[in-house]
Amino acid sequence: MFVNLCMCQFLQVSEACSGNGDCGAGLYCFSCPAGYFGSRCVRSTYTDQFKLLNNSLSFNKYAFLTTHNAFAIEGEPSHTGLPRLPFITNQEDSNGVRALMLDMYDFKGDIWLCHSSGGQCNDFTAFEPAMDTLKEIEAFLSANPSEIVTLILEDYVKTPNGLTKVFNDSGLIKYWFPLYRMPQNGQDWPLVSDMVANNQRLLVFTSIRSKQDSEGIAYQWNFMIENQYGNGGMKAGSCPNRAESSPMGDKTKSLILVNYFQSIPLKEMACIDNSKDLLYMLHTCQSAAGNRWANFVAVDYYKRSEGGGSFQALDTLNGQLLCGCDDVRACVQGAGQGGCTPP
């Protein structure tokens, strides 16, 4: 009896491929005509820094991939009965992402996830009721009791206590990380392990300052510095703060958000944007932020790249934050800063 043993050799990151089956685990075969000829194996999954190392450090000692306009998913059917504008999507999915940017509006007597036209949600810019997405997040947190999710809201909801109601009705309030536990004056956040143990695993930030007092929802820029979004945040060698944020060097805020996406989403260019230029910008913003690495990196079409893409950018951030290495996969368990395996 003969046994046929397949000595299969799968392709690695950036190697030419003809189909997904050619590529190793965590990769898929992808073409980026704006960046290279043919197809390459590119990354499609992130490294879980908690499982790889530990979750025993402060929340601000870790980095998280963030999807800009996470709700604006290509192929999402219309929920209004009217066709949506075809050029307003920003993602193909948000699977595996732990930080989501969501735009919330009053619309049709409810709260919706939407792009705006003239500051208003319309049938042709609306995606879905916020409740639908929030219930998906609730189901995820329920099924994954060690996971933490961060929501960064571009908030246009004017209904009194409208956000409070939708989070209560979705069941997410039971995971809420309370405002009183958020540190002031640049102090460290609670340990991730404590956040998990206390089941306080949902962080929510609003862009409306008054809601911190009226609804107990953290005003984003009281706790976070953020660089300019859109094309203004993509100029090589420059990392200016957005208008609402304090300067990038303000160390009284212990979380840092770096945006790197175009003002008008261009799907065909995302594979270039999410590659080496993204890594360069993370280094630029690290310098602008007083030698502090970002905790959140927000991109469009996060799976598109020329190789490692946004996943490699995240590995770089977690490597630098956790052990001072250029890749979190090089960190030596328990060794701390400078504990890196040889290349």
Short mmCIF file of C-alpha atoms in Angstrom, two decimals:
data_model
loop_
_atom_site.label_atom_id
_atom_site.label_comp_id
_atom_site.label_asym_id
_atom_site.label_seq_id
_atom_site.Cartn_x
_atom_site.Cartn_y
_atom_site.Cartn_z
CA MET A 1 0.00 0.00 0.00
CA PHE A 2 1.44 3.33 -1.03
CA VAL A 3 0.60 6.62 0.64
CA ASN A 4 0.88 9.78 -1.44
CA LEU A 5 2.40 12.46 0.78
CA CYS A 6 1.99 15.99 -0.61
CA MET A 7 5.11 18.05 0.05
CA CYS A 8 3.23 21.22 -0.81
CA GLN A 9 5.17 24.49 -0.76
CA PHE A 10 2.89 27.45 -0.29
CA LEU A 11 3.86 30.92 -1.43
CA GLN A 12 4.70 33.67 1.02
CA VAL A 13 3.91 37.40 1.24
CA SER A 14 4.52 39.32 -2.01
CA GLU A 15 5.32 36.22 -4.08
CA ALA A 16 3.59 35.93 -7.47
CA CYS A 17 0.52 33.68 -7.49
CA SER A 18 -2.25 32.49 -9.77
CA GLY A 19 -4.92 31.71 -7.20
CA ASN A 20 -5.70 31.72 -3.47
CA GLY A 21 -4.70 28.07 -3.18
CA ASP A 22 -1.10 29.00 -4.01
CA CYS A 23 -0.74 31.18 -0.92
CA GLY A 24 0.09 30.18 2.63
CA ALA A 25 -2.13 30.54 5.68
CA GLY A 26 -3.45 34.04 6.30
CA LEU A 27 -2.77 35.12 2.71
CA TYR A 28 -4.79 35.47 -0.47
CA CYS A 29 -3.92 36.05 -4.12
CA PHE A 30 -4.56 39.68 -5.05
CA SER A 31 -3.95 42.00 -7.98
CA CYS A 32 -3.08 45.68 -7.55
CA PRO A 33 -2.77 47.12 -11.08
CA ALA A 34 -1.94 50.56 -9.70
CA GLY A 35 1.07 49.12 -7.87
CA TYR A 36 2.38 46.05 -9.69
CA PHE A 37 1.79 43.66 -12.60
CA GLY A 38 0.10 40.31 -12.09
CA SER A 39 -1.01 38.93 -8.73
CA ARG A 40 0.72 38.48 -5.40
CA CYS A 41 0.06 36.75 -2.12
CA VAL A 42 -0.96 39.46 0.35
CA ARG A 43 -1.98 39.26 3.99
CA SER A 44 -5.64 38.89 4.92
CA THR A 45 -5.47 38.36 8.69
CA TYR A 46 -4.09 40.19 11.70
CA THR A 47 -1.81 39.00 14.49
CA ASP A 48 -3.66 38.75 17.80
CA GLN A 49 -1.25 40.50 20.14
CA PHE A 50 -3.10 39.26 23.22
CA LYS A 51 -2.85 35.59 22.28
CA LEU A 52 0.70 35.94 20.98
CA LEU A 53 2.01 37.66 24.11
CA ASN A 54 -0.41 38.67 26.87
CA ASN A 55 -3.24 41.00 27.83
CA SER A 56 -1.73 42.06 31.14
CA LEU A 57 -0.68 45.60 30.13
CA SER A 58 -2.64 48.85 30.04
CA PHE A 59 -5.05 49.29 27.14
CA ASN A 60 -2.94 52.15 25.75
CA LYS A 61 0.07 49.81 25.42
CA TYR A 62 -1.56 48.03 22.48
CA ALA A 63 -2.52 48.97 18.91
CA PHE A 64 -5.69 48.15 16.97
CA LEU A 65 -6.55 48.15 13.29
CA THR A 66 -9.43 50.55 12.65
CA THR A 67 -11.82 50.62 9.70
CA HIS A 68 -12.76 54.11 8.54
CA ASN A 69 -16.50 54.27 7.81
CA ALA A 70 -16.74 50.63 8.81
CA PHE A 71 -20.45 50.58 7.92
CA ALA A 72 -19.92 51.68 4.30
CA ILE A 73 -19.43 48.16 2.96
CA GLU A 74 -19.40 47.43 -0.74
CA GLY A 75 -22.39 45.31 -1.73
CA GLU A 76 -24.50 46.26 1.30
CA PRO A 77 -28.08 46.22 -0.03
CA SER A 78 -30.21 49.34 0.17
CA HIS A 79 -32.46 49.49 3.23
CA THR A 80 -34.46 52.46 1.98
CA GLY A 81 -35.86 51.04 -1.26
CA LEU A 82 -33.89 53.55 -3.32
CA PRO A 83 -30.47 53.00 -4.92
CA ARG A 84 -27.48 54.32 -3.01
CA LEU A 85 -24.80 56.48 -4.60
CA PRO A 86 -22.24 54.05 -6.07
CA PHE A 87 -19.01 55.78 -4.98
CA ILE A 88 -19.48 56.10 -1.20
CA THR A 89 -18.18 52.75 0.06
CA ASN A 90 -15.01 52.49 2.14
CA GLN A 91 -14.70 48.79 2.99
CA GLU A 92 -15.32 45.32 1.64
CA ASP A 93 -15.91 43.97 5.16
CA SER A 94 -14.75 44.62 8.74
CA ASN A 95 -14.09 41.01 9.76
CA GLY A 96 -11.42 40.67 12.41
CA VAL A 97 -11.21 44.41 13.07
CA ARG A 98 -11.54 45.54 16.70
CA ALA A 99 -12.01 49.30 16.22
CA LEU A 100 -14.75 50.75 14.02
CA MET A 101 -15.48 54.30 12.89
CA LEU A 102 -19.25 54.78 12.53
CA ASP A 103 -21.21 57.84 11.34
CA MET A 104 -24.56 58.06 13.14
CA TYR A 105 -27.54 60.25 12.12
CA ASP A 106 -31.18 60.81 12.97
CA PHE A 107 -33.11 59.36 10.03
CA LYS A 108 -36.62 58.01 9.49
CA GLY A 109 -37.44 58.32 13.20
CA ASP A 110 -34.47 56.16 14.15
CA ILE A 111 -30.66 56.28 14.24
CA TRP A 112 -28.90 55.20 11.07
CA LEU A 113 -25.40 54.64 9.79
CA CYS A 114 -25.05 56.99 6.90
CA HIS A 115 -22.95 59.33 4.81
CA SER A 116 -24.28 62.85 4.65
CA SER A 117 -25.28 65.25 1.93
CA GLY A 118 -25.39 68.77 3.29
CA GLY A 119 -25.11 67.44 6.83
CA GLN A 120 -28.23 65.28 6.46
CA CYS A 121 -28.75 61.58 5.94
CA ASN A 122 -30.67 60.82 2.74
CA ASP A 123 -32.13 57.74 1.09
CA PHE A 124 -29.29 57.72 -1.42
CA THR A 125 -26.52 57.95 1.25
CA ALA A 126 -28.01 55.74 4.00
CA PHE A 127 -26.63 52.27 4.74
CA GLU A 128 -28.63 50.69 7.55
CA PRO A 129 -30.19 51.31 10.97
CA ALA A 130 -27.45 51.54 13.58
CA MET A 131 -29.25 48.86 15.58
CA ASP A 132 -28.37 46.23 12.96
CA THR A 133 -24.63 46.80 13.30
CA LEU A 134 -24.74 47.22 17.07
CA LYS A 135 -26.53 43.89 17.46
CA GLU A 136 -23.79 42.24 15.38
CA ILE A 137 -21.21 43.72 17.74
CA GLU A 138 -23.21 42.52 20.75
CA ALA A 139 -23.31 39.00 19.32
CA PHE A 140 -19.55 39.11 18.73
CA LEU A 141 -18.77 40.27 22.28
CA SER A 142 -21.13 37.67 23.71
CA ALA A 143 -19.46 34.87 21.74
CA ASN A 144 -15.91 36.12 22.42
CA PRO A 145 -15.63 36.99 26.13
CA SER A 146 -11.96 38.04 25.96
CA GLU A 147 -12.36 40.52 23.08
CA ILE A 148 -12.51 44.32 23.34
CA VAL A 149 -14.16 46.56 20.72
CA THR A 150 -13.73 50.32 20.30
CA LEU A 151 -16.33 52.48 18.53
CA ILE A 152 -15.36 55.97 17.34
CA LEU A 153 -18.54 57.82 16.45
CA GLU A 154 -18.90 60.72 14.06
CA ASP A 155 -22.03 61.81 15.84
CA TYR A 156 -24.86 63.73 14.16
CA VAL A 157 -27.60 62.43 16.47
CA LYS A 158 -29.64 65.32 17.88
CA THR A 159 -32.41 63.29 19.52
CA PRO A 160 -32.03 63.71 23.32
CA ASN A 161 -30.44 60.56 24.76
CA GLY A 162 -30.68 58.99 21.32
CA LEU A 163 -27.33 57.23 21.58
CA THR A 164 -28.07 56.00 25.09
CA LYS A 165 -31.31 54.44 23.87
CA VAL A 166 -29.81 52.65 20.87
CA PHE A 167 -26.95 51.20 22.96
CA ASN A 168 -29.41 50.09 25.63
CA ASP A 169 -31.79 48.54 23.11
CA SER A 170 -28.95 46.70 21.34
CA GLY A 171 -27.84 45.04 24.59
CA LEU A 172 -24.37 46.59 24.38
CA ILE A 173 -24.71 48.63 27.53
CA LYS A 174 -23.74 45.62 29.65
CA TYR A 175 -20.24 45.73 28.11
CA TRP A 176 -19.84 49.50 28.48
CA PHE A 177 -16.49 50.78 29.71
CA PRO A 178 -17.51 53.55 32.13
CA LEU A 179 -16.40 57.14 31.78
CA TYR A 180 -15.13 57.34 35.38
CA ARG A 181 -12.49 54.68 34.63
CA MET A 182 -11.03 56.61 31.69
CA PRO A 183 -7.74 58.24 32.72
CA GLN A 184 -7.11 61.96 32.72
CA ASN A 185 -3.87 63.86 32.10
CA GLY A 186 -2.12 61.19 30.06
CA GLN A 187 -2.20 58.45 32.65
CA ASP A 188 -2.24 54.79 31.69
CA TRP A 189 -5.56 53.08 31.04
CA PRO A 190 -6.68 50.07 33.08
CA LEU A 191 -5.12 46.70 32.30
CA VAL A 192 -6.75 44.84 29.43
CA SER A 193 -6.99 41.77 31.66
CA ASP A 194 -9.00 43.80 34.21
CA MET A 195 -11.27 45.19 31.48
CA VAL A 196 -11.99 41.63 30.40
CA ALA A 197 -12.48 40.38 33.96
CA ASN A 198 -14.94 43.20 34.68
CA ASN A 199 -16.71 42.64 31.34
CA GLN A 200 -16.12 46.31 30.46
CA ARG A 201 -15.14 45.49 26.91
CA LEU A 202 -16.80 48.18 24.79
CA LEU A 203 -15.21 51.61 24.50
CA VAL A 204 -17.35 54.30 22.85
CA PHE A 205 -16.23 57.79 21.89
CA THR A 206 -18.44 60.57 20.52
CA SER A 207 -17.54 63.67 18.50
CA ILE A 208 -20.08 65.76 20.46
CA ARG A 209 -18.52 67.32 23.55
CA SER A 210 -21.79 67.92 25.42
CA LYS A 211 -22.71 64.23 25.42
CA GLN A 212 -19.93 63.46 27.89
CA ASP A 213 -21.99 65.33 30.48
CA SER A 214 -25.50 64.63 29.20
CA GLU A 215 -25.14 60.91 28.35
CA GLY A 216 -21.88 59.81 29.94
CA ILE A 217 -20.31 59.06 26.54
CA ALA A 218 -16.63 59.99 26.31
CA TYR A 219 -15.82 63.00 24.16
CA GLN A 220 -13.17 61.58 21.87
CA TRP A 221 -10.64 64.39 22.01
CA ASN A 222 -10.64 64.56 25.79
CA PHE A 223 -8.81 61.22 25.71
CA MET A 224 -7.23 60.91 22.28
CA ILE A 225 -5.09 62.90 19.86
CA GLU A 226 -5.74 62.42 16.16
CA ASN A 227 -3.98 63.47 12.99
CA GLN A 228 -5.70 65.12 10.02
CA TYR A 229 -8.00 62.80 8.08
CA GLY A 230 -8.24 62.59 4.29
CA ASN A 231 -5.68 63.87 1.83
CA GLY A 232 -4.45 66.44 4.36
CA GLY A 233 -3.17 63.60 6.52
CA MET A 234 -1.33 61.81 3.70
CA LYS A 235 1.44 64.32 2.97
CA ALA A 236 4.80 62.63 3.36
CA GLY A 237 6.83 63.90 6.30
CA SER A 238 3.92 65.75 7.91
CA CYS A 239 1.50 64.68 10.65
CA PRO A 240 -0.71 67.62 11.62
CA ASN A 241 -3.55 67.24 14.11
CA ARG A 242 -7.15 67.51 12.94
CA ALA A 243 -8.93 70.70 14.03
CA GLU A 244 -10.89 69.13 16.89
CA SER A 245 -7.84 67.41 18.38
CA SER A 246 -5.18 68.98 20.54
CA PRO A 247 -1.67 69.04 18.98
CA MET A 248 -0.08 65.68 18.26
CA GLY A 249 2.54 66.30 20.93
CA ASP A 250 -0.03 66.73 23.72
CA LYS A 251 0.89 64.08 26.28
CA THR A 252 -2.16 64.75 28.46
CA LYS A 253 -4.04 62.39 26.11
CA SER A 254 -2.87 58.77 26.33
CA LEU A 255 -4.47 57.38 23.14
CA ILE A 256 -3.30 58.18 19.61
CA LEU A 257 -5.26 57.73 16.38
CA VAL A 258 -3.54 57.90 13.00
CA ASN A 259 -5.73 58.25 9.91
CA TYR A 260 -4.40 57.23 6.51
CA PHE A 261 -7.07 57.28 3.82
CA GLN A 262 -8.03 59.54 0.93
CA SER A 263 -10.74 62.19 1.17
CA ILE A 264 -12.66 60.44 -1.63
CA PRO A 265 -12.29 56.66 -1.31
CA LEU A 266 -10.54 55.15 -4.31
CA LYS A 267 -10.69 51.38 -4.08
CA GLU A 268 -8.10 50.88 -6.81
CA MET A 269 -5.54 53.01 -4.96
CA ALA A 270 -6.08 51.52 -1.50
CA CYS A 271 -3.54 48.76 -2.14
CA ILE A 272 -0.84 51.41 -2.54
CA ASP A 273 -2.08 53.61 0.32
CA ASN A 274 -2.10 50.63 2.71
CA SER A 275 1.50 49.60 1.98
CA LYS A 276 4.88 51.25 2.52
CA ASP A 277 3.52 54.81 2.61
CA LEU A 278 1.31 53.85 5.56
CA LEU A 279 4.35 52.58 7.46
CA TYR A 280 6.22 55.79 6.69
CA MET A 281 3.33 57.84 8.05
CA LEU A 282 3.24 55.83 11.28
CA HIS A 283 6.89 56.72 11.84
CA THR A 284 6.23 60.38 11.00
CA CYS A 285 3.32 60.54 13.45
CA GLN A 286 5.35 58.73 16.11
CA SER A 287 7.84 61.59 15.98
CA ALA A 288 5.09 64.24 15.92
CA ALA A 289 3.46 62.64 18.97
CA GLY A 290 6.58 62.95 21.10
CA ASN A 291 8.01 59.52 20.27
CA ARG A 292 4.74 57.74 21.03
CA TRP A 293 3.36 55.09 18.72
CA ALA A 294 -0.28 55.07 17.59
CA ASN A 295 -2.91 52.93 19.29
CA PHE A 296 -5.35 53.07 16.37
CA VAL A 297 -4.57 53.14 12.64
CA ALA A 298 -7.59 53.88 10.43
CA VAL A 299 -7.68 52.92 6.75
CA ASP A 300 -10.05 52.24 3.87
CA TYR A 301 -10.32 48.82 2.19
CA TYR A 302 -8.09 47.38 4.89
CA LYS A 303 -7.35 44.04 3.17
CA ARG A 304 -5.96 45.64 0.01
CA SER A 305 -2.18 46.04 -0.15
CA GLU A 306 1.01 45.18 -2.00
CA GLY A 307 2.00 42.59 0.60
CA GLY A 308 1.77 42.95 4.37
CA GLY A 309 -0.39 46.06 4.22
CA SER A 310 -2.35 47.34 7.20
CA PHE A 311 -1.73 44.04 9.00
CA GLN A 312 2.02 44.56 8.85
CA ALA A 313 1.52 48.16 9.96
CA LEU A 314 -0.38 46.85 12.99
CA ASP A 315 2.37 44.32 13.72
CA THR A 316 4.90 47.16 13.62
CA LEU A 317 2.87 49.26 16.06
CA ASN A 318 2.36 46.41 18.52
CA GLY A 319 5.99 45.37 18.18
CA GLN A 320 7.18 48.86 19.06
CA LEU A 321 4.66 49.30 21.87
CA LEU A 322 5.19 45.93 23.51
CA CYS A 323 8.88 45.18 23.06
CA GLY A 324 10.56 47.81 20.91
CA CYS A 325 10.76 45.45 17.92
CA ASP A 326 9.74 46.25 14.34
CA ASP A 327 7.33 43.30 14.34
CA VAL A 328 5.26 41.98 17.25
CA ARG A 329 6.02 38.46 16.05
CA ALA A 330 9.66 39.09 16.96
CA CYS A 331 8.82 39.90 20.60
CA VAL A 332 10.14 37.42 23.15
CA GLN A 333 7.52 36.41 25.70
CA GLY A 334 8.18 38.11 29.03
CA ALA A 335 11.36 39.87 27.87
CA GLY A 336 9.88 43.40 27.73
CA GLN A 337 11.44 46.26 25.77
CA GLY A 338 14.33 45.17 23.61
CA GLY A 339 13.43 41.49 23.80
CA CYS A 340 13.48 40.67 20.08
CA THR A 341 14.28 37.45 18.27
CA PRO A 342 16.91 37.69 15.50
CA PRO A 343 15.53 38.45 12.01
#
